[in-house]
Short mmCIF file of C-alpha atoms in Angstrom, two decimals:
data_model
loop_
_atom_site.label_atom_id
_atom_site.label_comp_id
_atom_site.label_asym_id
_atom_site.label_seq_id
_atom_site.Cartn_x
_atom_site.Cartn_y
_atom_site.Cartn_z
CA MET A 1 16.50 -1.69 1.12
CA PHE A 2 18.94 0.26 3.32
CA LEU A 3 17.80 2.86 5.84
CA GLY A 4 17.40 6.11 3.99
CA GLU A 5 16.49 4.53 0.86
CA ALA A 6 12.88 4.61 1.42
CA TYR A 7 10.29 5.50 -1.09
CA ARG A 8 7.39 7.32 0.05
CA PHE A 9 4.50 9.75 -1.05
CA ASN A 10 5.35 13.29 -0.30
CA MET A 11 1.76 14.70 -0.52
CA PRO A 12 -0.43 13.95 2.89
CA VAL A 13 -3.99 13.58 0.98
CA ILE A 14 -4.28 10.17 -1.51
CA THR A 15 -7.37 9.77 -3.31
CA TYR A 16 -8.80 6.71 -4.43
CA GLY A 17 -11.84 5.50 -6.60
CA TYR A 18 -13.76 2.44 -8.07
CA ASP A 19 -13.78 1.51 -11.58
CA ALA A 20 -16.92 0.28 -13.10
CA SER A 21 -15.51 -3.12 -13.60
CA PHE A 22 -15.11 -3.37 -9.65
CA LEU A 23 -18.65 -2.09 -9.09
CA ARG A 24 -20.14 -4.58 -11.16
CA TYR A 25 -18.20 -7.63 -9.92
CA PHE A 26 -18.25 -6.53 -6.19
CA GLY A 27 -21.04 -4.60 -5.55
CA ALA A 28 -22.12 -2.65 -2.60
CA ASN A 29 -20.59 -5.18 -0.17
CA GLY A 30 -17.33 -5.18 -2.02
CA VAL A 31 -17.17 -1.38 -1.58
CA ALA A 32 -17.98 -1.62 2.15
CA ALA A 33 -14.76 -4.03 2.42
CA VAL A 34 -12.63 -1.85 0.69
CA GLU A 35 -13.86 1.22 2.76
CA SER A 36 -13.22 -0.90 5.73
CA ALA A 37 -9.62 -1.33 4.71
CA MET A 38 -9.27 2.29 4.08
CA LYS A 39 -10.46 3.03 7.52
CA VAL A 40 -7.84 1.05 8.96
CA LEU A 41 -5.17 3.17 7.08
CA ASN A 42 -6.62 6.44 7.97
CA ASP A 43 -6.76 5.53 11.69
CA ILE A 44 -2.98 5.07 11.69
CA PRO A 45 -1.76 7.78 14.23
CA ALA A 46 0.38 10.62 13.02
CA ALA A 47 4.16 9.12 13.14
CA ASP A 48 5.53 11.51 15.38
CA SER A 49 2.40 10.75 18.05
CA MET A 50 3.62 7.32 18.33
CA SER A 51 5.35 5.89 21.45
CA SER A 52 9.09 5.49 21.25
CA THR A 53 8.92 1.57 22.01
CA LEU A 54 5.59 1.34 19.84
CA GLU A 55 4.18 -0.89 22.37
CA GLU A 56 0.61 0.26 21.84
CA PHE A 57 0.35 -1.63 18.59
CA PRO A 58 -0.03 -5.66 18.78
CA THR A 59 2.63 -7.85 17.33
CA THR A 60 -0.04 -10.19 15.97
CA THR A 61 -3.71 -9.56 14.86
CA LEU A 62 -3.72 -12.45 12.48
CA ARG A 63 -7.15 -14.24 12.79
CA HIS A 64 -8.89 -17.32 10.99
CA ASN A 65 -12.42 -17.94 9.79
CA ALA A 66 -13.34 -21.62 9.90
CA THR A 67 -15.83 -21.60 7.36
CA ALA A 68 -13.99 -19.41 4.80
CA SER A 69 -11.01 -21.62 5.42
CA ALA A 70 -13.07 -24.68 4.70
CA LEU A 71 -14.78 -23.26 1.61
CA SER A 72 -11.23 -21.83 0.41
CA ILE A 73 -12.35 -18.28 0.35
CA VAL A 74 -9.73 -15.20 0.41
CA ASP A 75 -10.89 -11.96 2.61
CA LEU A 76 -11.02 -8.84 0.31
CA LYS A 77 -10.58 -6.61 2.84
CA THR A 78 -7.47 -7.91 4.06
CA SER A 79 -6.05 -8.18 0.56
CA THR A 80 -6.91 -4.73 0.07
CA LEU A 81 -4.93 -3.75 3.07
CA SER A 82 -1.84 -5.80 2.12
CA PHE A 83 -1.54 -4.35 -1.34
CA MET A 84 -2.39 -0.81 -0.24
CA LEU A 85 0.63 -1.16 1.97
CA GLU A 86 3.05 -2.33 -0.96
CA GLN A 87 1.73 0.58 -3.06
CA LEU A 88 2.70 3.10 0.17
CA GLY A 89 6.19 1.71 0.19
CA VAL A 90 5.87 -0.95 2.97
CA ALA A 91 7.56 -4.09 1.99
CA ALA A 92 6.65 -7.66 3.18
CA PRO A 93 9.67 -8.32 5.65
CA GLU A 94 9.20 -11.77 6.33
CA ASN A 95 10.58 -12.25 2.38
CA TYR A 96 13.54 -10.02 2.73
CA ILE A 97 14.74 -10.60 6.46
CA TRP A 98 17.82 -12.52 4.81
CA SER A 99 18.46 -11.85 1.18
CA ILE A 100 21.33 -12.83 -1.17
CA ARG A 101 23.57 -10.04 -2.12
CA ALA A 102 25.83 -11.95 -4.33
CA HIS A 103 26.20 -15.11 -5.90
CA TRP A 104 29.30 -16.83 -7.60
CA THR A 105 30.41 -20.16 -9.03
CA ASP A 106 33.90 -21.31 -8.34
CA PRO A 107 36.15 -23.20 -10.89
CA GLY A 108 34.96 -26.59 -9.03
CA GLN A 109 31.47 -25.86 -10.12
CA LEU A 110 30.52 -24.89 -6.36
CA ASP A 111 28.03 -22.26 -5.84
CA HIS A 112 28.76 -19.54 -3.06
CA PHE A 113 26.49 -16.74 -1.78
CA SER A 114 26.95 -13.66 0.31
CA VAL A 115 23.81 -13.25 2.56
CA PHE A 116 22.89 -10.02 4.34
CA ASN A 117 20.26 -8.80 6.66
CA PRO A 118 18.32 -5.85 5.10
CA ASN A 119 15.46 -6.00 8.08
CA PHE A 120 15.99 -3.52 10.92
CA ASP A 121 14.36 -3.27 14.44
CA PRO A 122 11.54 -0.77 14.45
CA VAL A 123 12.70 0.88 17.63
CA THR A 124 16.30 0.73 17.57
CA LEU A 125 16.87 0.68 13.61
CA GLN A 126 19.30 -1.88 14.16
CA GLN A 127 19.87 -4.51 11.81
CA SER A 128 17.50 -7.59 13.07
CA SER A 129 16.30 -11.24 12.14
CA TYR A 130 13.02 -10.73 14.21
CA VAL A 131 9.61 -9.53 12.93
CA ASN A 132 6.81 -9.00 15.47
CA GLY A 133 8.85 -10.98 17.93
CA TYR A 134 9.70 -14.26 15.79
CA GLN A 135 13.22 -14.71 14.80
CA PHE A 136 13.83 -16.08 11.17
CA THR A 137 16.50 -17.92 9.72
CA TYR A 138 16.92 -18.95 6.24
CA GLN A 139 18.18 -21.78 3.47
CA ILE A 140 19.40 -21.10 0.15
CA LEU A 141 17.38 -22.97 -2.65
CA GLN A 142 17.63 -23.00 -6.14
CA THR A 143 14.28 -21.81 -7.44
CA ASP A 144 14.88 -22.54 -11.22
CA THR A 145 18.00 -22.89 -13.66
CA THR A 146 19.35 -19.62 -12.92
CA GLU A 147 17.87 -18.14 -9.84
CA TRP A 148 18.60 -18.74 -6.22
CA LYS A 149 16.81 -17.51 -3.21
CA ALA A 150 17.64 -17.10 0.46
CA VAL A 151 14.20 -18.70 1.65
CA ASN A 152 13.25 -17.14 5.15
CA PHE A 153 11.41 -19.26 7.76
CA PRO A 154 10.91 -18.91 11.63
CA VAL A 155 13.61 -20.73 13.91
CA ASP A 156 10.60 -22.02 16.07
CA PRO A 157 9.07 -24.63 13.83
CA LEU A 158 5.53 -23.92 15.49
CA ALA A 159 5.52 -20.19 14.83
CA PRO A 160 3.56 -18.75 11.75
CA GLY A 161 5.37 -18.36 8.57
CA PHE A 162 4.17 -14.56 8.27
CA THR A 163 2.61 -12.44 10.90
CA THR A 164 2.48 -8.96 8.94
CA VAL A 165 -0.32 -7.48 6.82
CA ALA A 166 2.09 -6.42 4.31
CA ASN A 167 3.21 -9.84 3.64
CA PHE A 168 -0.41 -11.51 3.35
CA GLY A 169 -0.84 -10.46 -0.04
CA GLN A 170 2.61 -12.03 -1.37
CA ALA A 171 1.99 -15.10 0.81
CA PHE A 172 -0.72 -16.30 -1.35
CA ALA A 173 -1.63 -14.22 -4.30
CA PHE A 174 1.68 -14.72 -6.31
CA VAL A 175 1.88 -18.62 -6.28
CA GLY A 176 4.49 -18.20 -9.15
CA ARG A 177 6.86 -16.36 -6.61
CA GLY A 178 6.83 -18.92 -4.23
CA GLY A 179 3.59 -18.38 -2.28
CA SER A 180 1.15 -20.85 -0.80
CA LEU A 181 -2.23 -20.87 -2.31
CA ALA A 182 -3.73 -22.08 0.83
CA SER A 183 -2.21 -19.94 3.16
CA GLY A 184 -4.86 -17.06 2.55
CA PHE A 185 -7.86 -19.25 2.78
CA GLY A 186 -9.77 -17.85 5.73
CA THR A 187 -7.01 -15.75 7.00
CA TYR A 188 -7.88 -12.22 7.89
CA PHE A 189 -6.27 -9.06 9.54
CA PRO A 190 -8.51 -6.71 11.61
CA ALA A 191 -5.77 -4.34 12.20
CA LEU A 192 -2.10 -3.95 11.45
CA THR A 193 0.56 -5.28 13.36
CA ARG A 194 3.40 -3.35 15.17
CA GLU A 195 5.83 -4.05 12.22
CA ASP A 196 3.53 -2.65 9.90
CA ILE A 197 2.89 0.43 11.41
CA ALA A 198 6.67 0.79 12.31
CA ALA A 199 7.39 1.35 8.71
CA PHE A 200 4.75 4.24 8.54
CA ARG A 201 6.75 5.89 11.47
CA TYR A 202 9.84 5.33 9.95
CA MET A 203 9.13 6.76 6.47
CA LEU A 204 6.58 9.39 7.64
CA SER A 205 8.38 10.75 10.66
CA THR A 206 8.91 14.66 10.42
CA THR A 207 12.56 13.96 11.40
CA ASN A 208 13.15 11.64 8.33
CA TYR A 209 14.72 14.09 5.68
CA ALA A 210 15.22 13.29 2.27
CA VAL A 211 15.95 15.44 -0.90
CA GLU A 212 12.67 15.32 -2.93
CA SER A 213 10.91 16.75 -5.64
CA LEU A 214 7.47 17.83 -5.95
CA LEU A 215 5.06 16.19 -8.28
CA PRO A 216 4.92 17.93 -11.84
CA ASP A 217 1.18 18.62 -11.22
CA VAL A 218 1.77 20.45 -7.85
CA ILE A 219 1.27 24.14 -8.02
CA THR A 220 1.76 27.00 -5.28
CA SER A 221 -1.02 28.99 -3.93
CA THR A 222 -1.65 31.06 -0.79
CA GLY A 223 -3.10 30.25 2.52
CA GLY A 224 -2.10 26.93 3.60
CA ALA A 225 -4.50 24.34 5.63
CA ILE A 226 -5.13 20.73 4.46
CA GLY A 227 -8.27 19.63 2.60
CA VAL A 228 -10.01 18.27 -0.43
CA SER A 229 -12.69 19.74 -2.33
CA GLY A 230 -14.83 19.20 -5.35
CA GLY A 231 -16.60 22.14 -7.11
CA THR A 232 -16.03 25.77 -8.04
CA SER A 233 -14.04 27.11 -5.15
CA VAL A 234 -12.25 26.09 -2.04
CA GLY A 235 -13.63 27.23 1.30
CA SER A 236 -12.01 28.64 4.40
CA GLY A 237 -10.55 26.38 6.84
CA GLY A 238 -10.53 26.87 10.56
CA THR A 239 -7.60 27.97 12.76
CA GLY A 240 -6.46 27.05 16.28
CA GLY A 241 -3.70 25.17 17.92
CA GLY A 242 -3.33 22.31 15.44
CA ALA A 243 -7.00 21.51 15.78
CA THR A 244 -9.35 20.35 12.96
CA GLY A 245 -11.67 23.04 11.92
CA GLY A 246 -13.67 24.49 8.99
CA SER A 247 -15.18 22.65 6.25
CA ALA A 248 -14.96 22.65 2.21
CA GLY A 249 -17.23 25.33 0.62
CA GLY A 250 -20.75 23.75 0.71
CA PHE A 251 -20.34 20.46 -1.34
CA GLY A 252 -21.60 18.29 1.38
CA GLU A 253 -19.42 15.35 0.94
CA PRO A 254 -19.10 13.16 4.05
CA TRP A 255 -15.13 13.66 4.11
CA SER A 256 -15.31 17.62 3.14
CA PRO A 257 -14.40 18.51 6.93
CA VAL A 258 -10.79 20.19 7.02
CA PHE A 259 -8.16 18.37 8.64
CA SER A 260 -4.97 19.03 9.65
CA VAL A 261 -1.89 16.64 9.07
CA PHE A 262 0.46 18.96 10.76
CA ALA A 263 -0.83 19.41 14.32
CA GLY A 264 0.41 22.48 15.80
CA GLY A 265 1.46 22.92 19.51
CA SER A 266 0.14 24.61 22.36
CA GLY A 267 -0.95 28.17 21.07
CA SER A 268 -0.01 27.65 17.46
CA ALA A 269 -2.30 28.26 14.51
CA ASN A 270 -2.85 26.66 10.91
CA PRO A 271 -3.26 29.57 8.49
CA PRO A 272 -6.46 29.54 6.46
CA TRP A 273 -7.01 28.03 3.08
CA SER A 274 -5.95 29.25 -0.05
CA VAL A 275 -8.62 30.45 -2.70
CA VAL A 276 -7.84 28.51 -5.51
CA THR A 277 -10.75 28.76 -8.43
CA VAL A 278 -11.59 25.80 -10.57
CA SER A 279 -14.10 26.93 -13.50
CA THR A 280 -15.15 25.50 -16.70
CA ASN A 281 -14.52 26.96 -20.25
CA VAL A 282 -18.00 26.95 -21.67
CA ALA A 283 -16.33 26.98 -25.41
CA THR A 284 -13.96 24.06 -24.90
CA ASN A 285 -15.48 22.27 -21.66
CA ALA A 286 -12.06 22.34 -20.39
CA VAL A 287 -11.21 22.68 -16.79
CA VAL A 288 -9.22 25.93 -15.72
CA VAL A 289 -7.82 26.01 -12.44
CA THR A 290 -6.46 29.47 -11.42
CA PRO A 291 -4.48 29.78 -8.33
CA VAL A 292 -3.78 32.80 -6.35
CA THR A 293 0.08 32.32 -6.16
CA THR A 294 2.50 33.78 -3.44
CA GLY A 295 4.49 35.54 -6.06
CA LEU A 296 7.39 33.43 -5.05
CA PRO A 297 8.98 30.57 -7.26
CA ARG A 298 7.93 27.21 -6.88
CA VAL A 299 10.45 25.26 -4.52
CA VAL A 300 10.65 21.83 -6.40
CA ASN A 301 13.79 20.01 -5.41
CA ALA A 302 14.45 20.32 -1.51
CA LEU A 303 15.21 18.85 1.63
CA ARG A 304 11.76 17.56 2.90
CA PRO A 305 10.64 15.88 6.09
CA GLY A 306 8.14 12.91 6.15
CA VAL A 307 4.53 14.35 5.97
CA GLY A 308 3.54 12.86 9.42
CA LYS A 309 0.38 10.98 8.35
CA TYR A 310 -1.65 9.92 5.16
CA LYS A 311 -5.33 10.91 4.81
CA PHE A 312 -7.12 8.73 2.33
CA VAL A 313 -10.29 10.15 0.48
CA GLN A 314 -12.53 8.50 -1.95
CA ILE A 315 -13.63 10.50 -5.10
CA SER A 316 -16.19 9.46 -7.61
CA TYR A 317 -15.03 8.28 -10.80
CA ASP A 318 -16.42 7.67 -14.31
CA SER A 319 -14.60 4.89 -15.92
CA ILE A 320 -16.24 5.61 -19.19
CA LEU A 321 -14.92 9.11 -19.57
CA GLY A 322 -11.81 7.89 -17.64
CA ALA A 323 -11.95 10.83 -15.16
CA ALA A 324 -13.50 12.09 -12.12
CA THR A 325 -16.99 13.15 -12.39
CA ARG A 326 -15.82 16.42 -11.55
CA PRO A 327 -12.36 17.72 -10.67
CA TYR A 328 -11.15 17.69 -7.03
CA LEU A 329 -8.64 20.01 -5.45
CA VAL A 330 -6.34 18.87 -2.85
CA THR A 331 -4.30 21.62 -0.80
CA TRP A 332 -1.54 21.25 1.97
CA LEU A 333 1.31 22.79 3.30
CA ASP A 334 4.72 21.52 1.88
CA ARG A 335 7.53 22.01 4.22
CA TYR A 336 11.46 22.11 3.15
CA VAL A 337 14.40 23.16 4.51
CA THR A 338 16.83 25.57 3.00
CA ASN A 339 19.83 27.37 4.61
CA ASN A 340 19.29 25.50 7.66
CA THR A 341 15.79 26.99 8.16
CA THR A 342 12.48 25.26 7.65
CA ARG A 343 10.05 27.00 5.39
CA VAL A 344 6.51 26.29 4.37
CA GLN A 345 4.88 26.70 0.86
CA ALA A 346 1.21 26.29 0.20
CA VAL A 347 0.51 23.99 -2.44
CA ALA A 348 -2.23 22.51 -4.27
CA ARG A 349 -3.07 19.53 -6.74
CA GLN A 350 -6.05 19.11 -9.18
CA VAL A 351 -7.15 15.71 -9.40
CA THR A 352 -9.09 14.10 -12.22
CA ILE A 353 -7.92 10.49 -11.89
CA PRO A 354 -8.09 8.63 -8.50
CA ASP A 355 -4.35 8.10 -7.30
CA VAL A 356 -5.41 4.42 -6.61
CA LEU A 357 -8.11 3.11 -8.65
CA PHE A 358 -9.76 -0.22 -7.64
CA ALA A 359 -10.85 -2.78 -10.55
CA ALA A 360 -11.82 -6.44 -11.37
CA GLY A 361 -10.87 -8.48 -14.52
CA ASP A 362 -9.38 -11.76 -15.93
CA LEU A 363 -5.76 -11.37 -15.08
CA GLY A 364 -4.30 -14.30 -16.70
CA VAL A 365 -1.87 -16.92 -15.34
CA ILE A 366 1.38 -17.14 -13.78
CA ASN A 367 2.97 -20.46 -13.79
CA HIS A 368 0.04 -21.90 -15.14
CA ILE A 369 -2.22 -20.82 -12.02
CA PRO A 370 -4.85 -17.95 -12.23
CA ILE A 371 -3.48 -14.64 -10.91
CA PHE A 372 -5.59 -13.39 -7.93
CA THR A 373 -4.54 -9.68 -8.11
CA LEU A 374 -2.68 -7.49 -10.38
CA VAL A 375 -1.28 -4.30 -9.17
CA THR A 376 -0.17 -1.56 -11.39
CA ALA A 377 3.49 -0.58 -10.04
CA ASP A 378 4.72 2.04 -12.53
CA GLY A 379 5.17 5.66 -11.11
CA TYR A 380 8.32 5.98 -8.96
CA ILE A 381 10.76 8.86 -8.92
CA ASP A 382 14.22 7.96 -8.13
CA ASN A 383 15.71 10.48 -6.02
CA SER A 384 19.35 8.77 -5.26
CA ALA A 385 21.13 10.96 -7.41
CA LEU A 386 19.69 14.23 -5.37
CA ASN A 387 20.87 12.50 -2.23
CA ARG A 388 24.46 11.58 -2.92
CA VAL A 389 26.85 13.19 -0.14
CA GLY A 390 29.81 14.98 -1.61
CA GLY A 391 29.29 13.77 -5.01
CA VAL A 392 29.95 10.19 -3.83
CA GLN A 393 28.85 7.71 -6.60
CA ASP A 394 26.89 4.71 -4.86
CA ASP A 395 25.67 2.40 -8.12
CA GLU A 396 23.85 0.33 -5.63
CA LEU A 397 21.95 3.18 -4.03
CA ALA A 398 18.07 2.27 -4.38
CA GLY A 399 16.72 5.37 -3.18
CA PRO A 400 15.45 7.51 -1.66
CA GLY A 401 12.60 8.36 -3.91
CA ILE A 402 8.83 9.46 -4.23
CA ILE A 403 5.90 7.32 -5.02
CA THR A 404 3.57 8.85 -7.59
CA PRO A 405 0.08 8.56 -8.34
CA GLY A 406 -1.57 6.42 -10.94
CA LYS A 407 -1.83 3.06 -8.96
CA GLN A 408 -4.38 0.35 -10.10
CA ILE A 409 -5.12 -2.56 -8.07
CA THR A 410 -7.28 -5.09 -9.99
CA PHE A 411 -8.73 -8.24 -8.36
CA SER A 412 -9.54 -11.36 -10.30
CA LYS A 413 -12.95 -11.68 -11.27
CA LEU A 414 -12.65 -15.25 -12.29
CA GLY A 415 -14.36 -16.35 -9.35
CA ARG A 416 -14.32 -20.02 -8.13
CA TYR A 417 -12.23 -22.41 -10.11
CA TYR A 418 -10.63 -25.91 -10.02
CA ILE A 419 -7.08 -27.18 -10.41
CA ASN A 420 -7.33 -30.86 -11.78
CA THR A 421 -4.45 -33.21 -12.30
CA GLU A 422 -4.50 -35.78 -15.29
CA GLU A 423 -7.89 -37.26 -16.42
CA THR A 424 -9.84 -36.35 -13.48
CA THR A 425 -13.30 -34.75 -12.97
CA GLU A 426 -14.92 -31.70 -11.06
CA ALA A 427 -15.07 -34.13 -7.77
CA ASP A 428 -11.26 -34.84 -7.82
CA GLY A 429 -10.35 -31.00 -8.21
CA PHE A 430 -8.54 -28.46 -5.93
CA LEU A 431 -11.35 -25.85 -5.49
CA PHE A 432 -10.48 -22.04 -5.01
CA GLY A 433 -13.78 -20.50 -3.49
CA GLY A 434 -12.94 -16.77 -4.54
CA TRP A 435 -13.23 -13.70 -2.79
CA GLY A 436 -15.12 -13.06 0.09
CA THR A 437 -15.62 -10.75 3.05
CA PHE A 438 -15.70 -12.35 6.78
CA ASP A 439 -14.70 -11.63 10.11
CA GLY A 440 -14.63 -13.25 13.63
CA SER A 441 -18.56 -13.08 14.10
CA THR A 442 -20.88 -16.01 13.55
CA ASN A 443 -22.05 -14.20 10.44
CA ALA A 444 -21.76 -16.58 7.27
CA PRO A 445 -19.11 -14.98 4.76
CA VAL A 446 -20.14 -12.57 2.07
CA ILE A 447 -19.16 -14.43 -1.29
CA TYR A 448 -18.36 -12.43 -4.63
CA PRO A 449 -19.15 -11.79 -7.40
CA SER A 450 -22.03 -9.95 -5.95
CA GLY A 451 -25.07 -12.08 -6.00
CA ALA A 452 -23.04 -15.47 -5.48
CA SER A 453 -24.30 -17.95 -3.00
CA LEU A 454 -22.49 -19.29 -0.11
CA LYS A 455 -24.88 -22.37 -0.58
CA GLU A 456 -23.40 -23.01 -4.06
CA ILE A 457 -19.92 -23.08 -2.74
CA GLU A 458 -20.70 -25.36 0.34
CA LYS A 459 -22.49 -27.86 -1.88
CA LEU A 460 -19.23 -28.19 -3.95
CA VAL A 461 -17.02 -28.63 -0.64
CA LEU A 462 -19.51 -31.10 0.75
CA GLY A 463 -19.88 -33.16 -2.32
CA GLY A 464 -23.35 -32.01 -3.59
CA ARG A 465 -22.19 -31.34 -6.92
#
C-alpha cells in the first residue's frame, strides 16, 4: 500500500481467547506459548514515545534452535506473533518491496511489466529497497499460466531471505504462495525487529490522522479512563498525570488494573471511569447494557489520530455456547477532530466474543500440501471514500480503513506427517515434525499435540521407525 492507506484498529483494547479445540490439542504449554507472544505485543512502547531513529530496536532477532531444526519443528510462539502482526495491519515487507503494477503483452507476444517500490524507510518514510538494513532486488517470474510475480531477494547472496517477524508466517506456512516449507523449521524470533515496530509507530501515531468510523457496537458513556471489566459494573479508575491508577470493580482478574493509553503530560489528569452497568434480564437471560450517556450525539465518522498503543487482554470463552463466559466491558477515550479542534468522547464496547480467537483443526491442503495455519481475514471497513480530497476519484485507492473484530487464527492439528514421492515407504518420506515450543536454552523443545513425545520424533528422524 501507499502511505496513508493503512488499515488499523481504532480502539486501544483488543481482546483474545481460546477455543476448546485449541485447548484440547495444545494444552497448557500451547496457551503459555501464545501468552508469551501476546506479551511481546503488549510490551511495544507507545508510538509517540519511540525515538525518531528507532535505534533502540534491533534490526534482527532471528534465532535458530538446532534440535528443532533437525526434527522439522515449527515454533508456535513465533507463528502466533507473525499472524497477529498480519491481523493488526502489518504486511510482510520482504514480499512487496518490489511489486508488479501492470502487465501487458505486445503484438509480438513479448510480456512487459511496470514494477514499483511500495516499501518505505521507517524513519524518512521515503521509498526504499531496504528492510532491516538489507537491500533487496527482484526478478520477474511466471508462477502459473496466467500469473506473474516480482520475486524479491537480497542483493547480498549471503543475506537472509527475510528478517522480519511479519514475514515469518508467509515464508513457510503457505507453501502454495511460494513459501519454503523448511524455512520455518527451528527458526524463532524472541522479539520484534525494527521494521516490525516501525509499522506500529506509523499506524498508531497520534499525528497520523485519517477519517474513520467507529465500530457499530461502540456506545457513548461518561467518564473516560481506559480499561476492561467483567461482571455487573465498572469501577473507578485513578487520576494523575497520565499515570496508571485504579482497578476494575472487585473482580480479581490479573489484568484488571486500569491502564492509560493516552499518557498525559506533566500536571495533566485522566478523568475517572464512566459507570456503565451490565445486568441480566432474569426473564429472558439476556444481557442488558445501560450506559450513562453524555447527552451528546455519538460522533461516528470523524478525523481521528492513531490510538497510540494497543493493549491485548485475554477473556474467557465458551466454545460450546459461542460466547464469553460473562460479558466484558471495554471503555476508552475516543479522540477526534472537528472545526480544527481535538475533542474527546468517552465510549464503550460490550464484548461477548473475543476479537481474536485461537483454535485448532484439520485445515485441508493447498497445492497438495497440508495447510499449517488458517487466518480468518474477513472484517475490514474501507474508508477510502471518506478520505478523498475535494471529491477526487481515485479508483486505485486501497484505504485507509479500520480493522474490525472477529479474527480467528486456526493452527493445524494434523501433527507430524510425511511427503512421499512415487512408491516409497515411511523411511523415504520427508518429515514435517509439527508444532513445538523452543528457545535458545538447553531445554528440549515442547512437542504438540499435548502429550506428544520428543523421543518419538527423534526416532523417526534417526531411523528408529
